[in-house]
C-alpha cells in the first residue's frame, strides 16, 4: 500500500515536471536588437516606435537609434516614426535587424486645434493654436498626436496606459484648469 502512494507521488512529480518543460519550450521568445537610421543621411533616429505586429508588445529607439525587444519566434516588427514611411519587417530567424526609414512623400498639413468645433479660420474670433509641420518634425515622438503635447496651451495629451499602441486621451481645458 505504501509503495502505491510513492508511485503515485513519483508519477505526479514527473507529470508536473514534463508540463513545466513543455510550457517553457512553447513560450520561448527571441530577443531582437538593432538600429534604425534615416535612409538619406544615415543618422540614427531617436524615438522610433517598434511594435510586434498584431500585439501591444513594443519599444522605442534610444539616443543612438538602438532598440531591443523580446518577441515570439515568427513575429513581424512594425517600425514607425513621424514624418517617415512605416516599415514592416519579418523576423525570419534573425536576431539583429537594422532598418533604414525613408521620409514620407506625403507631407503633413498644418494642424489646427479648435476646442469648440470646426470653422473657417477667417470666421473664428476665439483662440486658435496653429502648429506647423516643421515644429512637429523637430519633436522625437512616435506619432503626430503625441507631438501636440506641450505645444498647445490647455491641451493635455496622455496615454491610457504605458504600452506602445495604447489609446490616447485628450483633455482640453479640463481637469487642469478647475482650480485656476
PDB file of C-alpha atoms in Angstrom:
ATOM      1  CA  UNK A   1       0.000   0.000   0.000  1.00  0.00           C
ATOM      2  CA  UNK A   2       2.791   2.407   0.893  1.00  0.00           C
ATOM      3  CA  UNK A   3       4.564   1.612  -2.386  1.00  0.00           C
ATOM      4  CA  UNK A   4       1.428   2.535  -4.347  1.00  0.00           C
ATOM      5  CA  UNK A   5       1.410   6.005  -2.694  1.00  0.00           C
ATOM      6  CA  UNK A   6       5.082   6.509  -3.525  1.00  0.00           C
ATOM      7  CA  UNK A   7       4.495   5.518  -7.168  1.00  0.00           C
ATOM      8  CA  UNK A   8       1.595   7.951  -7.408  1.00  0.00           C
ATOM      9  CA  UNK A   9       3.763  10.723  -5.948  1.00  0.00           C
ATOM     10  CA  UNK A  10       6.584   9.969  -8.407  1.00  0.00           C
ATOM     11  CA  UNK A  11       4.150   9.828 -11.351  1.00  0.00           C
ATOM     12  CA  UNK A  12       2.572  13.133 -10.326  1.00  0.00           C
ATOM     13  CA  UNK A  13       6.010  14.764  -9.962  1.00  0.00           C
ATOM     14  CA  UNK A  14       7.088  13.554 -13.422  1.00  0.00           C
ATOM     15  CA  UNK A  15       3.828  14.745 -14.959  1.00  0.00           C
ATOM     16  CA  UNK A  16       4.213  18.222 -13.445  1.00  0.00           C
ATOM     17  CA  UNK A  17       7.890  18.446 -14.435  1.00  0.00           C
ATOM     18  CA  UNK A  18       7.054  17.444 -18.018  1.00  0.00           C
ATOM     19  CA  UNK A  19       4.352  20.127 -18.113  1.00  0.00           C
ATOM     20  CA  UNK A  20       6.785  22.807 -16.948  1.00  0.00           C
ATOM     21  CA  UNK A  21       9.428  21.854 -19.528  1.00  0.00           C
ATOM     22  CA  UNK A  22       6.864  21.740 -22.345  1.00  0.00           C
ATOM     23  CA  UNK A  23       5.438  25.114 -21.291  1.00  0.00           C
ATOM     24  CA  UNK A  24       8.880  26.694 -21.370  1.00  0.00           C
ATOM     25  CA  UNK A  25       9.617  25.305 -24.841  1.00  0.00           C
ATOM     26  CA  UNK A  26       6.333  26.560 -26.259  1.00  0.00           C
ATOM     27  CA  UNK A  27       6.604  30.035 -24.722  1.00  0.00           C
ATOM     28  CA  UNK A  28      10.187  30.836 -25.705  1.00  0.00           C
ATOM     29  CA  UNK A  29      10.699  34.333 -27.024  1.00  0.00           C
ATOM     30  CA  UNK A  30      13.524  35.719 -29.124  1.00  0.00           C
ATOM     31  CA  UNK A  31      15.307  38.957 -28.261  1.00  0.00           C
ATOM     32  CA  UNK A  32      15.700  41.128 -31.354  1.00  0.00           C
ATOM     33  CA  UNK A  33      18.164  44.017 -31.367  1.00  0.00           C
ATOM     34  CA  UNK A  34      19.204  46.520 -33.977  1.00  0.00           C
ATOM     35  CA  UNK A  35      19.340  50.152 -35.032  1.00  0.00           C
ATOM     36  CA  UNK A  36      17.116  52.487 -37.035  1.00  0.00           C
ATOM     37  CA  UNK A  37      18.585  55.117 -39.365  1.00  0.00           C
ATOM     38  CA  UNK A  38      17.409  57.849 -41.720  1.00  0.00           C
ATOM     39  CA  UNK A  39      17.691  56.368 -45.228  1.00  0.00           C
ATOM     40  CA  UNK A  40      19.180  59.552 -46.706  1.00  0.00           C
ATOM     41  CA  UNK A  41      21.559  60.886 -44.051  1.00  0.00           C
ATOM     42  CA  UNK A  42      22.263  57.582 -42.226  1.00  0.00           C
ATOM     43  CA  UNK A  43      21.751  59.453 -38.933  1.00  0.00           C
ATOM     44  CA  UNK A  44      20.247  57.378 -36.102  1.00  0.00           C
ATOM     45  CA  UNK A  45      16.567  58.116 -35.432  1.00  0.00           C
ATOM     46  CA  UNK A  46      15.593  58.741 -31.803  1.00  0.00           C
ATOM     47  CA  UNK A  47      12.171  57.621 -30.549  1.00  0.00           C
ATOM     48  CA  UNK A  48      11.159  55.302 -33.403  1.00  0.00           C
ATOM     49  CA  UNK A  49       8.337  53.007 -32.276  1.00  0.00           C
ATOM     50  CA  UNK A  50       8.939  49.294 -32.852  1.00  0.00           C
ATOM     51  CA  UNK A  51       5.900  47.074 -32.236  1.00  0.00           C
ATOM     52  CA  UNK A  52       5.401  43.332 -32.685  1.00  0.00           C
ATOM     53  CA  UNK A  53       2.681  43.386 -35.361  1.00  0.00           C
ATOM     54  CA  UNK A  54      -0.732  42.421 -34.019  1.00  0.00           C
ATOM     55  CA  UNK A  55       0.214  42.947 -30.360  1.00  0.00           C
ATOM     56  CA  UNK A  56       0.892  45.796 -27.953  1.00  0.00           C
ATOM     57  CA  UNK A  57       4.409  44.485 -27.290  1.00  0.00           C
ATOM     58  CA  UNK A  58       6.821  47.213 -28.318  1.00  0.00           C
ATOM     59  CA  UNK A  59       9.643  49.606 -27.538  1.00  0.00           C
ATOM     60  CA  UNK A  60      11.294  52.790 -28.838  1.00  0.00           C
ATOM     61  CA  UNK A  61      14.808  53.530 -30.018  1.00  0.00           C
ATOM     62  CA  UNK A  62      17.302  55.230 -27.707  1.00  0.00           C
ATOM     63  CA  UNK A  63      19.519  58.260 -28.416  1.00  0.00           C
ATOM     64  CA  UNK A  64      21.771  56.171 -30.662  1.00  0.00           C
ATOM     65  CA  UNK A  65      18.858  54.728 -32.644  1.00  0.00           C
ATOM     66  CA  UNK A  66      19.240  51.298 -30.994  1.00  0.00           C
ATOM     67  CA  UNK A  67      16.492  49.041 -29.680  1.00  0.00           C
ATOM     68  CA  UNK A  68      15.984  45.649 -28.033  1.00  0.00           C
ATOM     69  CA  UNK A  69      12.679  43.765 -27.932  1.00  0.00           C
ATOM     70  CA  UNK A  70      11.606  40.277 -26.848  1.00  0.00           C
ATOM     71  CA  UNK A  71       9.157  38.817 -29.413  1.00  0.00           C
ATOM     72  CA  UNK A  72       7.678  35.481 -30.465  1.00  0.00           C
ATOM     73  CA  UNK A  73       9.823  33.487 -32.958  1.00  0.00           C
ATOM     74  CA  UNK A  74       7.728  34.059 -36.122  1.00  0.00           C
ATOM     75  CA  UNK A  75       6.928  37.710 -35.450  1.00  0.00           C
ATOM     76  CA  UNK A  76       6.811  40.702 -37.760  1.00  0.00           C
ATOM     77  CA  UNK A  77       8.015  44.079 -36.489  1.00  0.00           C
ATOM     78  CA  UNK A  78       6.423  47.385 -37.467  1.00  0.00           C
ATOM     79  CA  UNK A  79       8.769  50.403 -37.409  1.00  0.00           C
ATOM     80  CA  UNK A  80       7.023  53.805 -37.374  1.00  0.00           C
ATOM     81  CA  UNK A  81       8.186  57.378 -36.899  1.00  0.00           C
ATOM     82  CA  UNK A  82       6.509  60.715 -37.532  1.00  0.00           C
ATOM     83  CA  UNK A  83       7.271  62.104 -40.987  1.00  0.00           C
ATOM     84  CA  UNK A  84       8.658  58.749 -42.204  1.00  0.00           C
ATOM     85  CA  UNK A  85       7.175  55.791 -44.065  1.00  0.00           C
ATOM     86  CA  UNK A  86       6.314  52.903 -41.725  1.00  0.00           C
ATOM     87  CA  UNK A  87       8.056  49.621 -42.444  1.00  0.00           C
ATOM     88  CA  UNK A  88       7.043  46.035 -41.590  1.00  0.00           C
ATOM     89  CA  UNK A  89       9.919  43.541 -41.311  1.00  0.00           C
ATOM     90  CA  UNK A  90       9.563  39.766 -40.845  1.00  0.00           C
ATOM     91  CA  UNK A  91      11.897  38.192 -38.286  1.00  0.00           C
ATOM     92  CA  UNK A  92      12.761  35.155 -40.481  1.00  0.00           C
ATOM     93  CA  UNK A  93      15.097  33.674 -37.856  1.00  0.00           C
ATOM     94  CA  UNK A  94      17.199  36.822 -37.456  1.00  0.00           C
ATOM     95  CA  UNK A  95      18.026  38.334 -34.074  1.00  0.00           C
ATOM     96  CA  UNK A  96      19.638  41.548 -35.398  1.00  0.00           C
ATOM     97  CA  UNK A  97      17.545  43.784 -37.648  1.00  0.00           C
ATOM     98  CA  UNK A  98      18.790  47.186 -38.799  1.00  0.00           C
ATOM     99  CA  UNK A  99      16.267  49.380 -40.613  1.00  0.00           C
ATOM    100  CA  UNK A 100      16.521  52.489 -42.806  1.00  0.00           C
ATOM    101  CA  UNK A 101      13.355  54.615 -42.800  1.00  0.00           C
ATOM    102  CA  UNK A 102      12.566  56.918 -45.725  1.00  0.00           C
ATOM    103  CA  UNK A 103      10.957  60.326 -45.366  1.00  0.00           C
ATOM    104  CA  UNK A 104       7.259  60.213 -46.233  1.00  0.00           C
ATOM    105  CA  UNK A 105       6.388  61.634 -49.642  1.00  0.00           C
ATOM    106  CA  UNK A 106       3.065  62.924 -48.337  1.00  0.00           C
ATOM    107  CA  UNK A 107       3.862  65.807 -46.013  1.00  0.00           C
ATOM    108  CA  UNK A 108       1.620  66.584 -43.073  1.00  0.00           C
ATOM    109  CA  UNK A 109      -0.624  69.593 -43.379  1.00  0.00           C
ATOM    110  CA  UNK A 110      -0.723  72.182 -40.625  1.00  0.00           C
ATOM    111  CA  UNK A 111      -2.612  71.001 -37.562  1.00  0.00           C
ATOM    112  CA  UNK A 112      -5.187  73.418 -36.192  1.00  0.00           C
ATOM    113  CA  UNK A 113      -6.781  72.724 -32.800  1.00  0.00           C
ATOM    114  CA  UNK A 114     -10.169  74.342 -32.269  1.00  0.00           C
ATOM    115  CA  UNK A 115     -11.746  73.330 -28.967  1.00  0.00           C
ATOM    116  CA  UNK A 116     -15.372  74.026 -29.923  1.00  0.00           C
ATOM    117  CA  UNK A 117     -15.856  72.610 -33.427  1.00  0.00           C
ATOM    118  CA  UNK A 118     -14.668  73.312 -36.945  1.00  0.00           C
ATOM    119  CA  UNK A 119     -14.938  76.690 -38.596  1.00  0.00           C
ATOM    120  CA  UNK A 120     -13.217  78.602 -41.333  1.00  0.00           C
ATOM    121  CA  UNK A 121     -10.182  80.371 -39.979  1.00  0.00           C
ATOM    122  CA  UNK A 122     -11.384  83.850 -41.010  1.00  0.00           C
ATOM    123  CA  UNK A 123     -14.710  83.369 -39.113  1.00  0.00           C
ATOM    124  CA  UNK A 124     -13.141  82.479 -35.774  1.00  0.00           C
ATOM    125  CA  UNK A 125     -12.935  85.189 -33.120  1.00  0.00           C
ATOM    126  CA  UNK A 126     -11.602  82.986 -30.298  1.00  0.00           C
ATOM    127  CA  UNK A 127      -8.215  81.499 -29.604  1.00  0.00           C
ATOM    128  CA  UNK A 128      -6.663  79.167 -32.162  1.00  0.00           C
ATOM    129  CA  UNK A 129      -3.344  77.439 -31.890  1.00  0.00           C
ATOM    130  CA  UNK A 130      -1.533  76.515 -35.081  1.00  0.00           C
ATOM    131  CA  UNK A 131       1.294  74.029 -35.167  1.00  0.00           C
ATOM    132  CA  UNK A 132       3.411  73.849 -38.281  1.00  0.00           C
ATOM    133  CA  UNK A 133       4.734  70.577 -39.695  1.00  0.00           C
ATOM    134  CA  UNK A 134       8.287  71.817 -39.167  1.00  0.00           C
ATOM    135  CA  UNK A 135       7.605  72.150 -35.427  1.00  0.00           C
ATOM    136  CA  UNK A 136       6.215  68.602 -35.199  1.00  0.00           C
ATOM    137  CA  UNK A 137       9.167  67.148 -37.123  1.00  0.00           C
ATOM    138  CA  UNK A 138      11.602  68.571 -34.537  1.00  0.00           C
ATOM    139  CA  UNK A 139       9.951  66.619 -31.698  1.00  0.00           C
ATOM    140  CA  UNK A 140      11.077  62.965 -31.359  1.00  0.00           C
ATOM    141  CA  UNK A 141       7.701  61.250 -30.858  1.00  0.00           C
ATOM    142  CA  UNK A 142       6.206  58.093 -32.370  1.00  0.00           C
ATOM    143  CA  UNK A 143       3.171  59.842 -33.905  1.00  0.00           C
ATOM    144  CA  UNK A 144       1.773  63.296 -34.665  1.00  0.00           C
ATOM    145  CA  UNK A 145      -0.800  63.162 -31.881  1.00  0.00           C
ATOM    146  CA  UNK A 146       1.869  62.890 -29.206  1.00  0.00           C
ATOM    147  CA  UNK A 147       3.702  65.772 -30.890  1.00  0.00           C
ATOM    148  CA  UNK A 148       0.885  68.067 -29.748  1.00  0.00           C
ATOM    149  CA  UNK A 149       1.884  67.518 -26.100  1.00  0.00           C
ATOM    150  CA  UNK A 150       3.297  70.777 -24.751  1.00  0.00           C
ATOM    151  CA  UNK A 151       2.596  72.646 -28.000  1.00  0.00           C
ATOM    152  CA  UNK A 152      -0.998  73.734 -27.313  1.00  0.00           C
ATOM    153  CA  UNK A 153      -1.990  75.747 -24.240  1.00  0.00           C
ATOM    154  CA  UNK A 154      -4.657  73.955 -22.224  1.00  0.00           C
ATOM    155  CA  UNK A 155      -4.330  70.642 -24.099  1.00  0.00           C
ATOM    156  CA  UNK A 156      -3.292  67.593 -22.104  1.00  0.00           C
ATOM    157  CA  UNK A 157      -2.320  64.529 -24.159  1.00  0.00           C
ATOM    158  CA  UNK A 158      -1.753  61.265 -22.310  1.00  0.00           C
ATOM    159  CA  UNK A 159      -1.753  57.523 -22.974  1.00  0.00           C
ATOM    160  CA  UNK A 160      -4.383  55.368 -21.285  1.00  0.00           C
ATOM    161  CA  UNK A 161      -1.519  53.110 -20.129  1.00  0.00           C
ATOM    162  CA  UNK A 162       2.221  52.873 -20.737  1.00  0.00           C
ATOM    163  CA  UNK A 163       2.048  50.340 -23.580  1.00  0.00           C
ATOM    164  CA  UNK A 164       3.000  51.333 -27.144  1.00  0.00           C
ATOM    165  CA  UNK A 165      -0.068  51.432 -29.348  1.00  0.00           C
ATOM    166  CA  UNK A 166      -2.442  52.027 -26.443  1.00  0.00           C
ATOM    167  CA  UNK A 167      -5.199  54.633 -26.630  1.00  0.00           C
ATOM    168  CA  UNK A 168      -4.561  58.355 -26.284  1.00  0.00           C
ATOM    169  CA  UNK A 169      -6.649  60.733 -24.163  1.00  0.00           C
ATOM    170  CA  UNK A 170      -7.103  64.452 -24.904  1.00  0.00           C
ATOM    171  CA  UNK A 171      -8.211  66.920 -22.231  1.00  0.00           C
ATOM    172  CA  UNK A 172      -8.903  70.474 -23.384  1.00  0.00           C
ATOM    173  CA  UNK A 173      -9.133  72.930 -20.511  1.00  0.00           C
ATOM    174  CA  UNK A 174     -10.435  70.048 -18.413  1.00  0.00           C
ATOM    175  CA  UNK A 175      -9.192  68.898 -15.035  1.00  0.00           C
ATOM    176  CA  UNK A 176      -6.060  71.057 -15.224  1.00  0.00           C
ATOM    177  CA  UNK A 177      -7.964  74.354 -15.032  1.00  0.00           C
ATOM    178  CA  UNK A 178     -10.596  73.575 -12.370  1.00  0.00           C
ATOM    179  CA  UNK A 179      -8.805  75.460  -9.598  1.00  0.00           C
ATOM    180  CA  UNK A 180      -7.469  78.268 -11.772  1.00  0.00           C
TER     181      UNK A 180
END
